[in-house]
PDB file of C-alpha atoms in Angstrom:
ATOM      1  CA  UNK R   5     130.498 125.485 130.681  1.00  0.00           C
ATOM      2  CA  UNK R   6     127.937 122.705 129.567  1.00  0.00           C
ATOM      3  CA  UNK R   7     128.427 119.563 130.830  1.00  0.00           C
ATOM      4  CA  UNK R   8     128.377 116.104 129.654  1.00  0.00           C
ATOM      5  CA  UNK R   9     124.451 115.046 127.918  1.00  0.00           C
ATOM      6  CA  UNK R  10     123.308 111.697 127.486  1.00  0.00           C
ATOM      7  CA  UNK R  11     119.976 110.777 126.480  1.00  0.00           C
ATOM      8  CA  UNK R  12     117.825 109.409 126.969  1.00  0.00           C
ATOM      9  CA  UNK R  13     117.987 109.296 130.582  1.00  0.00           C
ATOM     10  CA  UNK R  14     115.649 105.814 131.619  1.00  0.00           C
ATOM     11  CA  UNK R  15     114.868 103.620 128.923  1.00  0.00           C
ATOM     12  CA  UNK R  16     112.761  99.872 129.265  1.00  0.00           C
ATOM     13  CA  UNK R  17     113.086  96.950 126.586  1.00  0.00           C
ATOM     14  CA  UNK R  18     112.116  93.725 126.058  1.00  0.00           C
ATOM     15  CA  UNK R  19     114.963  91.269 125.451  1.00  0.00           C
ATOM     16  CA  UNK R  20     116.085  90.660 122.018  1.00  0.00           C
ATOM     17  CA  UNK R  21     115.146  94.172 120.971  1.00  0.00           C
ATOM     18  CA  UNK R  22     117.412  96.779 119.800  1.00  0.00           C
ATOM     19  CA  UNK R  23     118.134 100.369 121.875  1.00  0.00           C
ATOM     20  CA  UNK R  24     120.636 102.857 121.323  1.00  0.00           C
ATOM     21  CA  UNK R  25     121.675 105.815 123.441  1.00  0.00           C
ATOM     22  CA  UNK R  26     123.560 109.362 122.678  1.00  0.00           C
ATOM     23  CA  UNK R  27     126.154 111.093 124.582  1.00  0.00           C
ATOM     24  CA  UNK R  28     127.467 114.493 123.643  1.00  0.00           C
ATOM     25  CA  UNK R  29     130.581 115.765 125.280  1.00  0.00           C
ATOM     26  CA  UNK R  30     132.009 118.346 126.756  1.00  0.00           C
ATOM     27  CA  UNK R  31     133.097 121.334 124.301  1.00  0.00           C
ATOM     28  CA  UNK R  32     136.705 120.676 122.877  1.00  0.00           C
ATOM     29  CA  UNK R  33     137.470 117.390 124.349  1.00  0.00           C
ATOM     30  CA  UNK R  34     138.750 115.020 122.167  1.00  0.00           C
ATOM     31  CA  UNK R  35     138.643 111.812 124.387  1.00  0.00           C
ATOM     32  CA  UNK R  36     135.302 110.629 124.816  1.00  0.00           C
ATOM     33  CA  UNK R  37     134.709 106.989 126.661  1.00  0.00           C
ATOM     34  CA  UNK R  38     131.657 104.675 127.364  1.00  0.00           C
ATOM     35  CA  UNK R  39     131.217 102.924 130.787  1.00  0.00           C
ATOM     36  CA  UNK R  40     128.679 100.069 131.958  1.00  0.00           C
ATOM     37  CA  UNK R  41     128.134 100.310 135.569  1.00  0.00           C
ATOM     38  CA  UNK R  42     125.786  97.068 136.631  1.00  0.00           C
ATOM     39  CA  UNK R  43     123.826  97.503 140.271  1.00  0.00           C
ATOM     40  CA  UNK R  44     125.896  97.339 142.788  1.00  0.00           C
ATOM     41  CA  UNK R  45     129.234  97.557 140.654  1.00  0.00           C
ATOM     42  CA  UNK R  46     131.483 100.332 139.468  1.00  0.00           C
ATOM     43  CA  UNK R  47     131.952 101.179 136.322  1.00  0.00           C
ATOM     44  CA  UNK R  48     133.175  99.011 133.216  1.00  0.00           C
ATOM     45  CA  UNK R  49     134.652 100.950 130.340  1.00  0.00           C
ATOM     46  CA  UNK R  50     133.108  99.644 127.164  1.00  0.00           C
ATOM     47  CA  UNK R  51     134.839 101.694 124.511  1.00  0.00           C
ATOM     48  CA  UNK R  52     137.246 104.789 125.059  1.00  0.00           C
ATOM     49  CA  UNK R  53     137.432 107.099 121.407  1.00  0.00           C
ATOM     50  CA  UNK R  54     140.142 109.637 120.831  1.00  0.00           C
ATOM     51  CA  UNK R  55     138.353 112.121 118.479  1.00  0.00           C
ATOM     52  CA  UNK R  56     136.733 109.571 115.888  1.00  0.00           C
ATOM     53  CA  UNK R  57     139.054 106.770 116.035  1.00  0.00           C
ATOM     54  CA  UNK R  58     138.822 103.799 118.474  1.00  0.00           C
ATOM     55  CA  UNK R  59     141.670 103.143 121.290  1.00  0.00           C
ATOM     56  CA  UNK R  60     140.386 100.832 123.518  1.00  0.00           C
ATOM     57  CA  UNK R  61     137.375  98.520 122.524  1.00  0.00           C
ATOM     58  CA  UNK R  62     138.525  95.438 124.429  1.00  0.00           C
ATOM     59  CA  UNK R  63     135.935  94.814 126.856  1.00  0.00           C
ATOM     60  CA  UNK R  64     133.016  95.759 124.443  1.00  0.00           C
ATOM     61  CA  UNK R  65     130.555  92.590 123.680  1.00  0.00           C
ATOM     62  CA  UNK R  66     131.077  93.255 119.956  1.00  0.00           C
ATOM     63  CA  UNK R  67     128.922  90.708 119.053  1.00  0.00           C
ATOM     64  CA  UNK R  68     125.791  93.025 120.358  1.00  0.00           C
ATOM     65  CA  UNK R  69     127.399  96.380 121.034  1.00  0.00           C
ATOM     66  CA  UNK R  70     129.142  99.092 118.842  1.00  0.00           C
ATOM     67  CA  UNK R  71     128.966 102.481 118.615  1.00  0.00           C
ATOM     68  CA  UNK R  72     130.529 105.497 117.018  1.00  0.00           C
ATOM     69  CA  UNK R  73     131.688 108.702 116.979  1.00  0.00           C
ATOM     70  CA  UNK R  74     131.680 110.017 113.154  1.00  0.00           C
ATOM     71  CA  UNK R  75     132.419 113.741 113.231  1.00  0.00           C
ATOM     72  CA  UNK R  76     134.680 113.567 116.687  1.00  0.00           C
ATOM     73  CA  UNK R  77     132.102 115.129 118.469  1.00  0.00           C
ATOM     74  CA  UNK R  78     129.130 113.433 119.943  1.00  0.00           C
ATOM     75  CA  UNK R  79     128.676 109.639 120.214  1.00  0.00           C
ATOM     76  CA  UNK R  80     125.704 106.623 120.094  1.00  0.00           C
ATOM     77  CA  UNK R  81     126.459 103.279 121.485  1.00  0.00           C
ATOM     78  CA  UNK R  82     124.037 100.348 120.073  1.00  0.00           C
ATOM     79  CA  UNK R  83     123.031  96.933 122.124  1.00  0.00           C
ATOM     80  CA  UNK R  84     121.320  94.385 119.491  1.00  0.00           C
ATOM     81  CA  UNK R  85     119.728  92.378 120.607  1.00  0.00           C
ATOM     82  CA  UNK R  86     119.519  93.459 124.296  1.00  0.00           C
ATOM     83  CA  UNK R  87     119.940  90.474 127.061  1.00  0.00           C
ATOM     84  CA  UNK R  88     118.559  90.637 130.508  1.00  0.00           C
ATOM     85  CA  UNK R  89     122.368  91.187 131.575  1.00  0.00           C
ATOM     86  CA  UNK R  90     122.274  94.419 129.635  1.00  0.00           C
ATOM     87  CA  UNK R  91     120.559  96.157 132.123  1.00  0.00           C
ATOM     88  CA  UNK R  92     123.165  98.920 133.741  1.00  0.00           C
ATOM     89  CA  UNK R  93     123.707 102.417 133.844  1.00  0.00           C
ATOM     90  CA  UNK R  94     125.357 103.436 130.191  1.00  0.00           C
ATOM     91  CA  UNK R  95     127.865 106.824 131.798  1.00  0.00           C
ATOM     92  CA  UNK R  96     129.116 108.846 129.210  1.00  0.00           C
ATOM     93  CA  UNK R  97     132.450 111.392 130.284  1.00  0.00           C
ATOM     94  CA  UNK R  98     134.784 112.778 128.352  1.00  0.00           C
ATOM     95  CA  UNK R  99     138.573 114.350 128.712  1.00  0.00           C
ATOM     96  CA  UNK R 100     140.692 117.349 127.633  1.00  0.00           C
ATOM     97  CA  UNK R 101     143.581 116.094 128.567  1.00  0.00           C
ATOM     98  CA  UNK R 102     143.386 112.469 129.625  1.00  0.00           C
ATOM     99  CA  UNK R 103     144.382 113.395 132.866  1.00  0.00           C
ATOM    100  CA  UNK R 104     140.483 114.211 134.501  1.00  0.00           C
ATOM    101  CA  UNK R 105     137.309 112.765 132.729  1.00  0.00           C
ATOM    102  CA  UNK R 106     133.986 114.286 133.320  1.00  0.00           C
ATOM    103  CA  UNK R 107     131.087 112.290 133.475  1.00  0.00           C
ATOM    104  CA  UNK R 108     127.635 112.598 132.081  1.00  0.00           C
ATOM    105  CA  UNK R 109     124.560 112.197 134.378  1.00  0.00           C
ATOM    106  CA  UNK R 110     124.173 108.239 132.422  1.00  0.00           C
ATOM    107  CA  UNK R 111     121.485 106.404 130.834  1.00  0.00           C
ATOM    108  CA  UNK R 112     119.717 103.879 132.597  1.00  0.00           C
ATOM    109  CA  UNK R 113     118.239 100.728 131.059  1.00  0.00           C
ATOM    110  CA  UNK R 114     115.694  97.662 132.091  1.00  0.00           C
ATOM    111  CA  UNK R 115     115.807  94.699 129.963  1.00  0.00           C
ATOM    112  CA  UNK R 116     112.704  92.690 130.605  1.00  0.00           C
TER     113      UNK R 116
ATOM    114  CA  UNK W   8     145.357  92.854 135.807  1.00  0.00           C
ATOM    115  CA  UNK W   9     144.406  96.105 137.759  1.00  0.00           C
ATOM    116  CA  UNK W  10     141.792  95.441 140.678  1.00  0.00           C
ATOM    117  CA  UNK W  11     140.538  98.208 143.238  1.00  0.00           C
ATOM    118  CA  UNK W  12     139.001  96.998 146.119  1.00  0.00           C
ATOM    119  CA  UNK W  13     136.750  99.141 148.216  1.00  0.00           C
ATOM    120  CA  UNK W  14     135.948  98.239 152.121  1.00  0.00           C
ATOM    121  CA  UNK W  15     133.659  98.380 153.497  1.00  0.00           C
ATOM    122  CA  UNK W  16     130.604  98.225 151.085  1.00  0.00           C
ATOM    123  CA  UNK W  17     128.267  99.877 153.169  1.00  0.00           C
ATOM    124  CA  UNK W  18     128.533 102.501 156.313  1.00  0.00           C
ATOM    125  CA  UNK W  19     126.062 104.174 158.637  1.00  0.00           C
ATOM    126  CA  UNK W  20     127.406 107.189 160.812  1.00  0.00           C
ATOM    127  CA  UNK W  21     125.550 109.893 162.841  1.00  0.00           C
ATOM    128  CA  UNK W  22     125.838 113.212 161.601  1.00  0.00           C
ATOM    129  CA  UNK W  23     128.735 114.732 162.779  1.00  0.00           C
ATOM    130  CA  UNK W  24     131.119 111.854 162.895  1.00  0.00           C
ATOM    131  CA  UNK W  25     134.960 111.991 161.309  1.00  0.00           C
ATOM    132  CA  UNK W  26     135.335 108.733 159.330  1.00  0.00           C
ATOM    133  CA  UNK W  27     137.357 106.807 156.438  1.00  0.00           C
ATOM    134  CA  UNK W  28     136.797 105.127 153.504  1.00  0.00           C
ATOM    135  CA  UNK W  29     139.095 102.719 152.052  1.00  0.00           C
ATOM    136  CA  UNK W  30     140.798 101.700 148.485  1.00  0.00           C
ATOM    137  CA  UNK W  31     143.252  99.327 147.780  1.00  0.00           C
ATOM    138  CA  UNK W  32     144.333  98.337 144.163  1.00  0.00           C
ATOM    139  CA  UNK W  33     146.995  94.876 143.175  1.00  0.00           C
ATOM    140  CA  UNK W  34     148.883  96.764 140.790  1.00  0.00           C
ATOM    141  CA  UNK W  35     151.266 100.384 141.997  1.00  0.00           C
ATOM    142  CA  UNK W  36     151.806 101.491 138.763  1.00  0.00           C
ATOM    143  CA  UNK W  37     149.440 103.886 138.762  1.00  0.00           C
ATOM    144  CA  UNK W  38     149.656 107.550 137.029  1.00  0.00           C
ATOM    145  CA  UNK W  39     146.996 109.104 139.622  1.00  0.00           C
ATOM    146  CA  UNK W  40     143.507 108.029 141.735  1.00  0.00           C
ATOM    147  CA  UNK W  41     140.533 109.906 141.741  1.00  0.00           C
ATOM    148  CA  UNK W  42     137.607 109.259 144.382  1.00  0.00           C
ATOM    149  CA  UNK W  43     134.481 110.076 143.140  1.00  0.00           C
ATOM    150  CA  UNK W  44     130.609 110.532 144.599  1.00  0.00           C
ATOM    151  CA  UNK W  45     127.494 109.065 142.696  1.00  0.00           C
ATOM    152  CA  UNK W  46     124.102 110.128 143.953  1.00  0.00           C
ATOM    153  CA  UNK W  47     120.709 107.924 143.338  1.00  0.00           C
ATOM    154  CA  UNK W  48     120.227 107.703 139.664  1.00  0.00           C
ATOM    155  CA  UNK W  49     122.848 110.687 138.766  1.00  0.00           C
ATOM    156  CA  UNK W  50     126.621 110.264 136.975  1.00  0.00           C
ATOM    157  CA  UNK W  51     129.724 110.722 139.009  1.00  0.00           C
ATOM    158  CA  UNK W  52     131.240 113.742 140.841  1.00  0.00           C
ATOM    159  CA  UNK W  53     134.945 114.100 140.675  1.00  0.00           C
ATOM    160  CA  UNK W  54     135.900 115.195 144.567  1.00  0.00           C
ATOM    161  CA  UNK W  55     139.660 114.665 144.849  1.00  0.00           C
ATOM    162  CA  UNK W  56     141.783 113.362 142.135  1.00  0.00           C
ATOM    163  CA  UNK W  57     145.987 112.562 143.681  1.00  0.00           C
ATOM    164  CA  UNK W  58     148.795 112.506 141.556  1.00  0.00           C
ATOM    165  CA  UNK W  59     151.226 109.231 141.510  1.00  0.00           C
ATOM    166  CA  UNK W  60     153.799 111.984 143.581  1.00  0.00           C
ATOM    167  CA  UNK W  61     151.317 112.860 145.803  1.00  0.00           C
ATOM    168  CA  UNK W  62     150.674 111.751 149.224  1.00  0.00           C
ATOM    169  CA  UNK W  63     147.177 113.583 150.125  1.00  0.00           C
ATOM    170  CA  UNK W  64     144.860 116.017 148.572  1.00  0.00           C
ATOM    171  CA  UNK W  65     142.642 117.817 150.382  1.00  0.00           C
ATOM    172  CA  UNK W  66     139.640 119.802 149.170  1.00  0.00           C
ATOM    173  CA  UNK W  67     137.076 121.411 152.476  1.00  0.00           C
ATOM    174  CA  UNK W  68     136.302 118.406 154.679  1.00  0.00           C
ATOM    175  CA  UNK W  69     137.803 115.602 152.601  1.00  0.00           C
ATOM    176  CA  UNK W  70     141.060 114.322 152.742  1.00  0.00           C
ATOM    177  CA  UNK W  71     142.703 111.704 150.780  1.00  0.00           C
ATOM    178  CA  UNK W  72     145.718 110.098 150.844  1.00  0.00           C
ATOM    179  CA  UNK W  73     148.242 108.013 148.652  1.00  0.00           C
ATOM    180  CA  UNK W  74     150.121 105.097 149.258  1.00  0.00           C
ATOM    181  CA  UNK W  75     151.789 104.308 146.103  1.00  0.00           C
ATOM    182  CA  UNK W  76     154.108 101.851 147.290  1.00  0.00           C
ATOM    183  CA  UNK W  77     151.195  99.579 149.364  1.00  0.00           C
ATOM    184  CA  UNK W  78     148.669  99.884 146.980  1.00  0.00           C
ATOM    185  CA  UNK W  79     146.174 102.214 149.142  1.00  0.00           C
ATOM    186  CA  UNK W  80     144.554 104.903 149.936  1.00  0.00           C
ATOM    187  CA  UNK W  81     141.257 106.403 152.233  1.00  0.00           C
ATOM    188  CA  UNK W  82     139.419 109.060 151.752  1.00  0.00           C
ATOM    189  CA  UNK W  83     138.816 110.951 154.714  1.00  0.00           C
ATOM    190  CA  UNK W  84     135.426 113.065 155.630  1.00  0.00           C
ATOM    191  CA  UNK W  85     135.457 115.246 158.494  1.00  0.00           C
ATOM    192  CA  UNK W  86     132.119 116.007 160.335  1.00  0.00           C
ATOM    193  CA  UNK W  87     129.903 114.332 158.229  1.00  0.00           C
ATOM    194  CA  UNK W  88     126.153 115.592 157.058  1.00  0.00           C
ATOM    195  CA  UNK W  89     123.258 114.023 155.916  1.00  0.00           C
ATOM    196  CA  UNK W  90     123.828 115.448 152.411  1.00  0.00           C
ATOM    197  CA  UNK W  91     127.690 113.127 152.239  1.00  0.00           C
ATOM    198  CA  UNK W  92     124.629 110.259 151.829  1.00  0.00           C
ATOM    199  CA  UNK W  93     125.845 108.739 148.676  1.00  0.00           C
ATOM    200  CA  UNK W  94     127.946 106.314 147.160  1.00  0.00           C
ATOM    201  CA  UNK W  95     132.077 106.836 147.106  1.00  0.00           C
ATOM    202  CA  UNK W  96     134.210 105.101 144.814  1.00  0.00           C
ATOM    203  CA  UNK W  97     137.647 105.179 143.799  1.00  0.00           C
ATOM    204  CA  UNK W  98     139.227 104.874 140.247  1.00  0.00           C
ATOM    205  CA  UNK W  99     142.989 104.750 139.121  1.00  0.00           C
ATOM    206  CA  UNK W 100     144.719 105.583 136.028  1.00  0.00           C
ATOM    207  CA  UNK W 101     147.507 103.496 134.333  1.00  0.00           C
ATOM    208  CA  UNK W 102     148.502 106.266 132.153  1.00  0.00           C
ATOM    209  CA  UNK W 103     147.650 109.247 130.064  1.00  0.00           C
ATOM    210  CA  UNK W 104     148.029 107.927 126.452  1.00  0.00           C
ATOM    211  CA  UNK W 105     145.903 105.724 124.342  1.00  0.00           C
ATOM    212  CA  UNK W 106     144.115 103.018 126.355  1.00  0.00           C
ATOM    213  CA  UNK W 107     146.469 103.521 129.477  1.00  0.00           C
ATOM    214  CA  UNK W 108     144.396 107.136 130.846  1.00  0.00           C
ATOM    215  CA  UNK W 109     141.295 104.263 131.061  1.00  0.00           C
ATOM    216  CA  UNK W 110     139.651 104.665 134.744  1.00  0.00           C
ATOM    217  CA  UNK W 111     139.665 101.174 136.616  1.00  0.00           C
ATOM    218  CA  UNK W 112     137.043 101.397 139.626  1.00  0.00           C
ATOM    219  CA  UNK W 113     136.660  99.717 142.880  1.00  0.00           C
ATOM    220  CA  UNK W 114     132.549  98.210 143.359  1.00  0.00           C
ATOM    221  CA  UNK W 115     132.218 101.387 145.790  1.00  0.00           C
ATOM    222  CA  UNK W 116     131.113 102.235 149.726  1.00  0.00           C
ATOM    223  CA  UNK W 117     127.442 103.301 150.042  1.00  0.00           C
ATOM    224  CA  UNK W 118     127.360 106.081 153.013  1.00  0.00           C
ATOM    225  CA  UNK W 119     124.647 106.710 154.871  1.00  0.00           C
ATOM    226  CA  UNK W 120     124.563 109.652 157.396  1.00  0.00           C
ATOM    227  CA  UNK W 121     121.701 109.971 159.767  1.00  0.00           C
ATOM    228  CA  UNK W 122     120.373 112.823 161.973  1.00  0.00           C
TER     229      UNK W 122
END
C-alpha cells in the first residue's frame, strides 16, 4: 500500500513571496490533516479536512495560509506572503478511521 | 488546554543500554497516545499507539505504558542500537470525531546511541 506523498520535498523563498505545497493521501482515507512542525518543536496541526469539508482550521494563520481539498482526495496548502517564521516542516498524514494517522515524509521550507 | 511535556530533551546512551523516555500531558481525558520516531529530514513513524484502557503496549524491544489517571507515560527501549538514533515524541488524542481525533504532541527527546 502507497503511502502518504508530499511534494515538493525542500523548498527555499524569499520573504513576502508566495509557495504552495501538495500532499496526496493514503488510498480511501477520508481524514486528511496538515501539521507545522518548527525546529526543535513537535508538530502543530494547521488544518484537519474530513473528505472536502473543513473540521478544524483554528490554529491556521488565515490571514497567509489556506488550503484545500476539492475532490476529497489530495490536498495543497498556500503561505502568502511567506514570513521568516514560516520556515518548518509542512507533514502531511491522513486517517481511515480517526483512530491512527499516517504521516507523509513532509515538506521542508527556508524563508530567507 | 492539552499540553504534553517530554523529558528529557536530549539523551546519549551506549549501545546496549535499557532506558526510558518520558511523557506527561495536563489534561487525562485522553481517547489514546501514540509515541512516534522522526528520523533527520523524514515524517513520523507510528511505533506504539495505547488505548485510554490500556496500561502498556509492547511491540519487540519497546514498551510503553499508560497512566491515565497521572497524566503519564514512558516509553521503554530495551538494548538499545545505534539505529534507535532519532527523535521520539509522544502525541495524544482527545477523541475520534470531528476536531477531537486531532494529535497534540510533546516538543520530543532526541536519542543518541553510540558504539
Amino acid at each position: 500500500e502507497a503511502g502518504v506523498a508530499q511534494s515538493p520535498r525542500y523548498k527555499i523563498i524569499e520573504k513576502r513571496q508566495s509557495v504552495a505545497f501538495w500532499c496526496n493521501p493514503i488510498s480511501g482515507h477520508a481524514t486528511l490533516y496538515w501539521y507545522q512542525q518548527i525546529l526543535g518543536q513537535g508538530p502543530k496541526l494547521l488544518i484537519q479536512f474530513q473528505n472536502n469539508g473543513v473540521v478544524d482550521d483554528s490554529q491556521l494563520p488565515k490571514d497567509r495560509f489556506s488550503a484545500e481539498r476539492l475532490k476529497g482526495v489530495d490536498s495543497t496548502l498556500k503561505i502568502q506572503p511567506a514570513k521568516l517564521e514560516d520556515s518548518a516542516v509542512y507533514l502531511c498524514a491522513s486517517s481511515f478511521s480517526g483512530i491512527e494517522q499516517f504521516f507523509g515524509p513532509g515538506t521542508r521550507l527556508t524563508v530567507l | 488546554k492539552q499540553e504534553v511535556t517530554q523529558i528529557p530533551a536530549a539523551l546519549s546512551v551506549p549501545e546496549g543500554e535499557n532506558l526510558v523516555l518520558n511523557c506527561s500531558f495536563t489534561d487525562s481525558a485522553i481517547y489514546n497516545l501514540q509515541w512516534f520516531r522522526q528520523d533527520p529530514g523524514k515524517g513520523l513513524t507510528s511505533l506504539l499507539l495505547i488505548q485510554s484502557s490500556q496500561r502498556e503496549q509492547t511491540s519487540g524491544r519497546l514498551n510503553a505504558s499508560l497512566d491515565k489517571s497521572s497524566g503519564r507515560s514512558t516509553l521503554y527501549i530495551a538494548a538499545s542500537q545505534p539505529g534507535d538514533s532519532a527523535t521520539y515524541l509522544c502525541a495524544v488524542r482527545r477523541g475520534v470525531t470531528g476536531g477531537g481525533n486531532k494529535l497534540t504532541f510533546g516538543t520530543g527527546t532526541q536519542l543518541k546511541v553510540e558504539l
